[in-house]
XYZ file of C-alpha atoms in Angstrom:
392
model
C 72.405 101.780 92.924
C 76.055 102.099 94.283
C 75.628 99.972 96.672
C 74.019 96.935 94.753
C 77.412 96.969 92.841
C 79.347 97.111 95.857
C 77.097 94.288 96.949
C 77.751 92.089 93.923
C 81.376 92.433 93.986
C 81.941 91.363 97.005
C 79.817 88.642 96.740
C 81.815 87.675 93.794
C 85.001 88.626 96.127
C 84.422 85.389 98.691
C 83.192 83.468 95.432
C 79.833 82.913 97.634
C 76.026 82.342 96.058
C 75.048 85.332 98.092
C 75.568 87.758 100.312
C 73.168 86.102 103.034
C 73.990 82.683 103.069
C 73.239 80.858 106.293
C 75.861 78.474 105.431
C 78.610 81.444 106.287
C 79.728 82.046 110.242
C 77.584 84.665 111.630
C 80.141 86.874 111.771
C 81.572 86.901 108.863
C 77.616 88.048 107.701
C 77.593 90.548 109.936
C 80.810 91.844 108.471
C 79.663 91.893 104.801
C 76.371 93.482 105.886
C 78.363 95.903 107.868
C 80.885 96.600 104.636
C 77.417 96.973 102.699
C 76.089 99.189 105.186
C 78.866 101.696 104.515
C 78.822 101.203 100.786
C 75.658 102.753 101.019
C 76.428 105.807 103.280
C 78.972 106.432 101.517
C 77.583 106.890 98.016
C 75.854 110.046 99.998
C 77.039 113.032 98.560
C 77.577 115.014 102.096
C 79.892 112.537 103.148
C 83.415 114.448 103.287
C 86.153 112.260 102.012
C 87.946 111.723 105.015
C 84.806 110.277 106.896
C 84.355 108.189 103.707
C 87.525 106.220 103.614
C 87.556 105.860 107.211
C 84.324 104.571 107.415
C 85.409 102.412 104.442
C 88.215 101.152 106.038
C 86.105 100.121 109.467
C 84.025 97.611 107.704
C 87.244 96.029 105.689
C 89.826 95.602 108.508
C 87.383 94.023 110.444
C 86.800 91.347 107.266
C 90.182 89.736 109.144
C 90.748 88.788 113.038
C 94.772 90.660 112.293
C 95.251 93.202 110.104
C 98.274 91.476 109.122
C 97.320 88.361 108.700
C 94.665 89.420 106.333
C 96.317 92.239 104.727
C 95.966 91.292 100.978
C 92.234 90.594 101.537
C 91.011 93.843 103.504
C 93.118 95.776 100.568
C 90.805 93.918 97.756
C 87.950 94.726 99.956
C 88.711 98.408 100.301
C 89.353 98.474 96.503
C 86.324 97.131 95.425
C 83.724 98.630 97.769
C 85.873 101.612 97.044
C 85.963 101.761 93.439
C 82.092 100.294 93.221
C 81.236 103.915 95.389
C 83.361 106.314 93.958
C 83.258 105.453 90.436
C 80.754 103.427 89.204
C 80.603 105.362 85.446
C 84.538 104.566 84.339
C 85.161 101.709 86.742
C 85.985 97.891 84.936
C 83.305 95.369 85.856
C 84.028 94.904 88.971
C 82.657 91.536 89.043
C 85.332 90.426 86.984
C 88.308 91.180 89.582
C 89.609 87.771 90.311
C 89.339 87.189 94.623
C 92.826 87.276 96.498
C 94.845 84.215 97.100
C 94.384 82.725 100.514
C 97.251 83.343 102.941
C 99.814 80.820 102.860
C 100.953 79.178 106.047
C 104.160 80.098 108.113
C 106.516 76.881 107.572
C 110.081 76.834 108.392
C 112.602 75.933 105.717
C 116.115 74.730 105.552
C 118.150 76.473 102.343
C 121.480 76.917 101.318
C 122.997 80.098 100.696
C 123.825 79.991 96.870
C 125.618 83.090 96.464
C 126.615 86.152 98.292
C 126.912 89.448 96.454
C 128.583 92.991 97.662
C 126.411 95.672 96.702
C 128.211 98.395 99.005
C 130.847 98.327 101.331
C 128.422 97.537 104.134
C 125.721 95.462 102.393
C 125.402 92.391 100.343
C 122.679 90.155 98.984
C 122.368 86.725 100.235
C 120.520 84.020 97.695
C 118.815 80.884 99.254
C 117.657 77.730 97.429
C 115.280 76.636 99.201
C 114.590 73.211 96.724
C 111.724 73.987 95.043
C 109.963 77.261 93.599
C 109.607 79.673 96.252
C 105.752 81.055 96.674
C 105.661 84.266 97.972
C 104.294 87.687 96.819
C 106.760 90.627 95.909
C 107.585 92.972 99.226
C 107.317 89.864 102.019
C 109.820 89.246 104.225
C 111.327 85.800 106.049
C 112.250 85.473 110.083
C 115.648 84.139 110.536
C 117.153 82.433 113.866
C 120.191 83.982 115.382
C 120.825 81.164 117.533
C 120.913 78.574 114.424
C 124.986 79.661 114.445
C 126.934 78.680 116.825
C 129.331 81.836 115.857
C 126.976 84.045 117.854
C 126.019 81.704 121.033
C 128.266 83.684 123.368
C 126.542 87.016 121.914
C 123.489 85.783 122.535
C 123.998 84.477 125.960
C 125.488 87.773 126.781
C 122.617 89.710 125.388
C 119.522 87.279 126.995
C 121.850 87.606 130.146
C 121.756 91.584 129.861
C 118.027 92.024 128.112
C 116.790 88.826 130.801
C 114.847 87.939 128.034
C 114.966 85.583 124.664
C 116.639 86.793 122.067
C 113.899 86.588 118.907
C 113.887 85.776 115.127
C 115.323 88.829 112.714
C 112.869 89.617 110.020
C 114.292 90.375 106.397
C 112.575 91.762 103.439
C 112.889 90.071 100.056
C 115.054 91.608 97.908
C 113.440 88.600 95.261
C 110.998 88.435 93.189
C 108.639 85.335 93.388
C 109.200 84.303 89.506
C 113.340 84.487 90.160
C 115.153 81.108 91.195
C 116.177 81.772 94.429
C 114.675 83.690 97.442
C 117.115 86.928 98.241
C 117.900 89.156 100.653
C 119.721 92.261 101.176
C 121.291 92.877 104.347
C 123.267 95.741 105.647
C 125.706 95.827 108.036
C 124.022 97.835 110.823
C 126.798 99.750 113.445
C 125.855 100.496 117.123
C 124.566 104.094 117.741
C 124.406 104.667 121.290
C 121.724 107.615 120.326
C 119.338 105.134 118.463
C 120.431 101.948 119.997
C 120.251 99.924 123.846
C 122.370 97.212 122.192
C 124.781 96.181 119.400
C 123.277 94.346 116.288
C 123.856 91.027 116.503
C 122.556 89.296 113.154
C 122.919 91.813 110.717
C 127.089 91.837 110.883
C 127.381 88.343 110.734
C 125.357 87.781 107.440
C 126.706 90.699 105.818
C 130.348 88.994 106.417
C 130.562 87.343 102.830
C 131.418 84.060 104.755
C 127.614 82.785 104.043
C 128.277 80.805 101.017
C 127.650 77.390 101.093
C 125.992 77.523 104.889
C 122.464 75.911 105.352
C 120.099 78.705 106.845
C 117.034 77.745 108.170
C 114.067 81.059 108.044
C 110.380 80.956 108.567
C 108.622 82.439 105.881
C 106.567 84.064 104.209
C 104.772 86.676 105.457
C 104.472 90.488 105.182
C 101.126 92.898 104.266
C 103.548 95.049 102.275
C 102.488 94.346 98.572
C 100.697 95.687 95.808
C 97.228 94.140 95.392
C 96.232 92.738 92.195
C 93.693 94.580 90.289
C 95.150 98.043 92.005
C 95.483 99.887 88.672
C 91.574 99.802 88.855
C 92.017 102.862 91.161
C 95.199 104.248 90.743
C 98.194 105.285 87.971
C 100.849 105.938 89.697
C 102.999 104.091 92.920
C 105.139 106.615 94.403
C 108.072 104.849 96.648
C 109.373 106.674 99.309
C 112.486 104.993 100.829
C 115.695 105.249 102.038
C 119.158 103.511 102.825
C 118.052 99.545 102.974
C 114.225 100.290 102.661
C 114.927 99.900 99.152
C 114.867 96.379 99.357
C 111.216 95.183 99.540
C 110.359 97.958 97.101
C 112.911 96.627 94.357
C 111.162 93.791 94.846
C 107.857 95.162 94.130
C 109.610 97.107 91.099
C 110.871 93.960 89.582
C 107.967 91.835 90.026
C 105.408 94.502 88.086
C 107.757 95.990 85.527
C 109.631 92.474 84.747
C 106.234 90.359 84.748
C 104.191 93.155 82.806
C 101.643 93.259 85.243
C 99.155 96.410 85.575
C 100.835 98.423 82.706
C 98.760 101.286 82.630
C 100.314 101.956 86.329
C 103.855 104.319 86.541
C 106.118 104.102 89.302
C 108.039 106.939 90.630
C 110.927 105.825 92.995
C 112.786 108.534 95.186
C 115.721 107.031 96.697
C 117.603 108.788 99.642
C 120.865 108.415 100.763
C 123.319 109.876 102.810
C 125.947 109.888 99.786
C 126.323 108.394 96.356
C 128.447 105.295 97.463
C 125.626 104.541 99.911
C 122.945 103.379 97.527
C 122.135 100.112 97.037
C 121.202 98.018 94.306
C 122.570 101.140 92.248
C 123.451 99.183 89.319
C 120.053 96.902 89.546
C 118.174 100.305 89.729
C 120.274 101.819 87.068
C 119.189 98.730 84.586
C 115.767 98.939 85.378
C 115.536 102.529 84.792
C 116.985 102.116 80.985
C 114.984 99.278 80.291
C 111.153 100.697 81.436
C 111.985 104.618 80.451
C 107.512 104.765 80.010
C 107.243 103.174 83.430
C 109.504 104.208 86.025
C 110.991 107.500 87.181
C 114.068 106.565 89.644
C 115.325 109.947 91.290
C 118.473 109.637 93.598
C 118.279 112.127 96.909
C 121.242 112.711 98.350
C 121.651 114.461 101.706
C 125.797 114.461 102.541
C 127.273 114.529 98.986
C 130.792 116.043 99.246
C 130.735 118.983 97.135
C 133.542 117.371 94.997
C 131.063 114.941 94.039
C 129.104 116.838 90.678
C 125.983 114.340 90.798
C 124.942 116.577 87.781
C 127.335 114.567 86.281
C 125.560 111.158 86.670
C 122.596 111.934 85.703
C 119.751 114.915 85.796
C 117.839 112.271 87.892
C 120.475 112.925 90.714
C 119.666 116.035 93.358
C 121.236 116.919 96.589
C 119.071 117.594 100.037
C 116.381 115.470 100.997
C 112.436 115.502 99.527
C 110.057 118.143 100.791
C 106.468 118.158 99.961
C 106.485 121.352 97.788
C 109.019 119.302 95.520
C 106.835 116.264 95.563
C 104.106 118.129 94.243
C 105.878 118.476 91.023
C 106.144 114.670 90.900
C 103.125 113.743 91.935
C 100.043 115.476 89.716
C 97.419 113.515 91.710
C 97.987 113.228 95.013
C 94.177 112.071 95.599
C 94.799 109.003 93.814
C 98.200 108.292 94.263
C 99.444 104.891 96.079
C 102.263 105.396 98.473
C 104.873 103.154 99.593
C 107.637 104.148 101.900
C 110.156 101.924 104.057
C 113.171 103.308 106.476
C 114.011 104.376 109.751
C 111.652 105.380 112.449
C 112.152 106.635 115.602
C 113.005 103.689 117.856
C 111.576 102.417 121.473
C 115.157 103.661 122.902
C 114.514 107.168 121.442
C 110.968 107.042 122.953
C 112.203 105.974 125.829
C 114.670 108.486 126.166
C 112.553 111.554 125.150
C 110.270 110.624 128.300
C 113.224 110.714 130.466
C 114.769 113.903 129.178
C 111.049 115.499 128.445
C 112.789 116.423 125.130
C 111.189 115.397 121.950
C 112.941 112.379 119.754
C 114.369 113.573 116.742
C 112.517 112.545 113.734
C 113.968 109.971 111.387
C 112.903 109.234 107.542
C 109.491 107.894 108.364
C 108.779 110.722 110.330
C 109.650 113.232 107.710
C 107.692 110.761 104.815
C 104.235 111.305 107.285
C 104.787 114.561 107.504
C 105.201 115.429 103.732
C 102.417 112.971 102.662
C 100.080 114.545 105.426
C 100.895 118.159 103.678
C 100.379 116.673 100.211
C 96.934 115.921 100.770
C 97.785 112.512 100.601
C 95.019 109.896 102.651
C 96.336 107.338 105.144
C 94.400 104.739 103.038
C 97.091 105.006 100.047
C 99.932 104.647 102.517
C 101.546 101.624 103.025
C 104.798 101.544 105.082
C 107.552 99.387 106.532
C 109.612 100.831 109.493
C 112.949 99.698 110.833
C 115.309 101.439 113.424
């Protein structure tokens, strides 16, 4: 049956002799019989979809005590109970998907800044060597100190003085892939916005001020549930990335690290990029490259919102359009929504927004992220295929 399939891939999953061994805490038994449990509802036909996945989805988070923590492992879960149920005809043995790597541990390492690159007038990529070869997985990020520079101690003093609290670590997605020499980031020089913001950025400016090179920096890393699982291609063909401004970054550096390593080749990206004009995007010419070099593999298309209409973006390129995404123009993108994988990364409404809308009674107005939830709900598309990174 179904089930029995589900059973012996997960078995094979925690590499155990069987699903019942006393030797495993009882928990994590009740868990698998609980993930078994649903397997076998779910191979009922009256089960609507919906109910499916989310019963699906009840018995894998709970295969981790934090969601985060144990990301990469309820996503193998959910693929193999999910592909053992739904197609057990056209599926690959499922036995033969290799189990996830086990989380790596937080540690905190001293690098030096090897180079500092200007991507855009407000942005520029920062390369660490940290020593050795970095292990990470494509789409992680790294926590760095603020207080670490003794350029910033009297904004920081001002702003624990003001917030009466600590100021904390800054996270920053990889811009790197894990094969490349050094770990990377791409940082953008965020302004204040009184509209968005309770307080000027304070890290952000100071890395993007091309006076890096050659500093030690000290980060805790690595850590981050935003990254393709191995063995996805098993239920999906195509990744469509949803981002905009720097919410590029960890998604470049999920592009580089399948199309550049050859992994899961029978799987196409489509990237929509949105900015506010043409001089905005970053990692243009990185994109650009990427684009020429996998033409059967990725589909970049540039979205741009405030283009001056002396700007002819016809002229670089049919993949160039003006106005943002809707969901009737994804659909002629995306020709499966039911199976597609989303990934999408930009601004959100922020807790000052929230906070101000309760005040006023007036609603916050939507960012990116907000629009991106909105489109993928009318698309049909499942919050199960939606993976997403918010910053604001």
């Amino acid at each position: 049956m179904v089930w029995q399939a589900a059973e012996k891939a997960l078995t094979r999953l925690f590499q155990l002799p069987a699903m019942t061994n006393s030797a495993r805490p009882r928990r994590q038994r009740e868990t698998a019989s609980r993930v078994l449990r649903n397997a076998r509802r779910l191979s009922a036909p009256c089960q609507s979809e919906r109910r499916r996945r989310r019963r699906l989805w009840s018995g894998a988070r709970d295969l981790g005590n934090s969601p985060t923590k144990h990301a990469t492992l309820v996503d193998r879960t959910a693929l193999v109970v999910e592909t053992a149920v739904t197609e057990p005809q056209t599926s690959p043995s499922l036995a033969a998907i290799p189990p996830p790597p086990r989380p790596r541990p937080l540690k905190k390492i001293v690098s030096t800044c090897a180079d500092v690159v200007r991507n855009t007038h407000d942005t520029v990529t920062l390369s660490f060597d940290v020593g050795e070869q970095p292990q990470y997985t494509a789409g992680q990020f790294i926590s760095i100190d603020p207080k670490q520079f003794t350029e910033l101690s009297r904004q920081i003093a001002f702003l624990e003085h003001l917030k009466g609290k600590k100021e904390k670590h800054r996270a920053y997605s990889m811009s790197s892939a894990p094969a490349e020499r050094y770990v990377s980031i791409t940082v953008k020089a965020e302004g204040f916005d009184a509209a968005h913001d309770n307080y000027p950025p304070l890290l952000s400016p100071f890395l993007a001020s091309e006076g890096m090179k050659g500093r030690s920096v000290q980060f805790i890393g690595y850590t981050g549930a935003y990254v393709l699982p191995e063995g996805h291609d098993v239920i999906t063909r195509q990744v469509l990335h949803l981002v905009a401004g720097s919410g590029i970054v960890p998604n470049y550096a999920l592009l580089k690290d399948e199309l550049l390593q050859a992994k899961h080749p029978s799987v196409k990206h489509t990237m929509v990029y949105v900015n506010k004009t043409a001089d905005d995007v970053i990692l243009l010419a990185e994109l650009e490259e990427l684009r020429a070099r996998f033409p059967e593999r990725l589909q970049l298309i540039h979205r741009i919102t405030r283009a001056p209409e002396s700007d002819d973006l016809s002229a670089r390129g049919a993949h160039w359009l003006r106005g943002r995404p809707t969901s009737e123009w994804l659909k002629t993108i995306v020709p499966d929504p039911s199976t597609v994988w989303v990934y999408a990364c930009g601004a959100a409404i922020t807790e000052h927004q929230r906070a101000a809308a309760k005040v006023t009674g007036v609603p916050a107005t939507p960012r990116f992220m907000e629009g991106v939830e909105e489109m993928l709900h009318a698309l049909g598309v499942t919050k199960d295929r939606f993976k997403k990174e918010e910053f604001g």
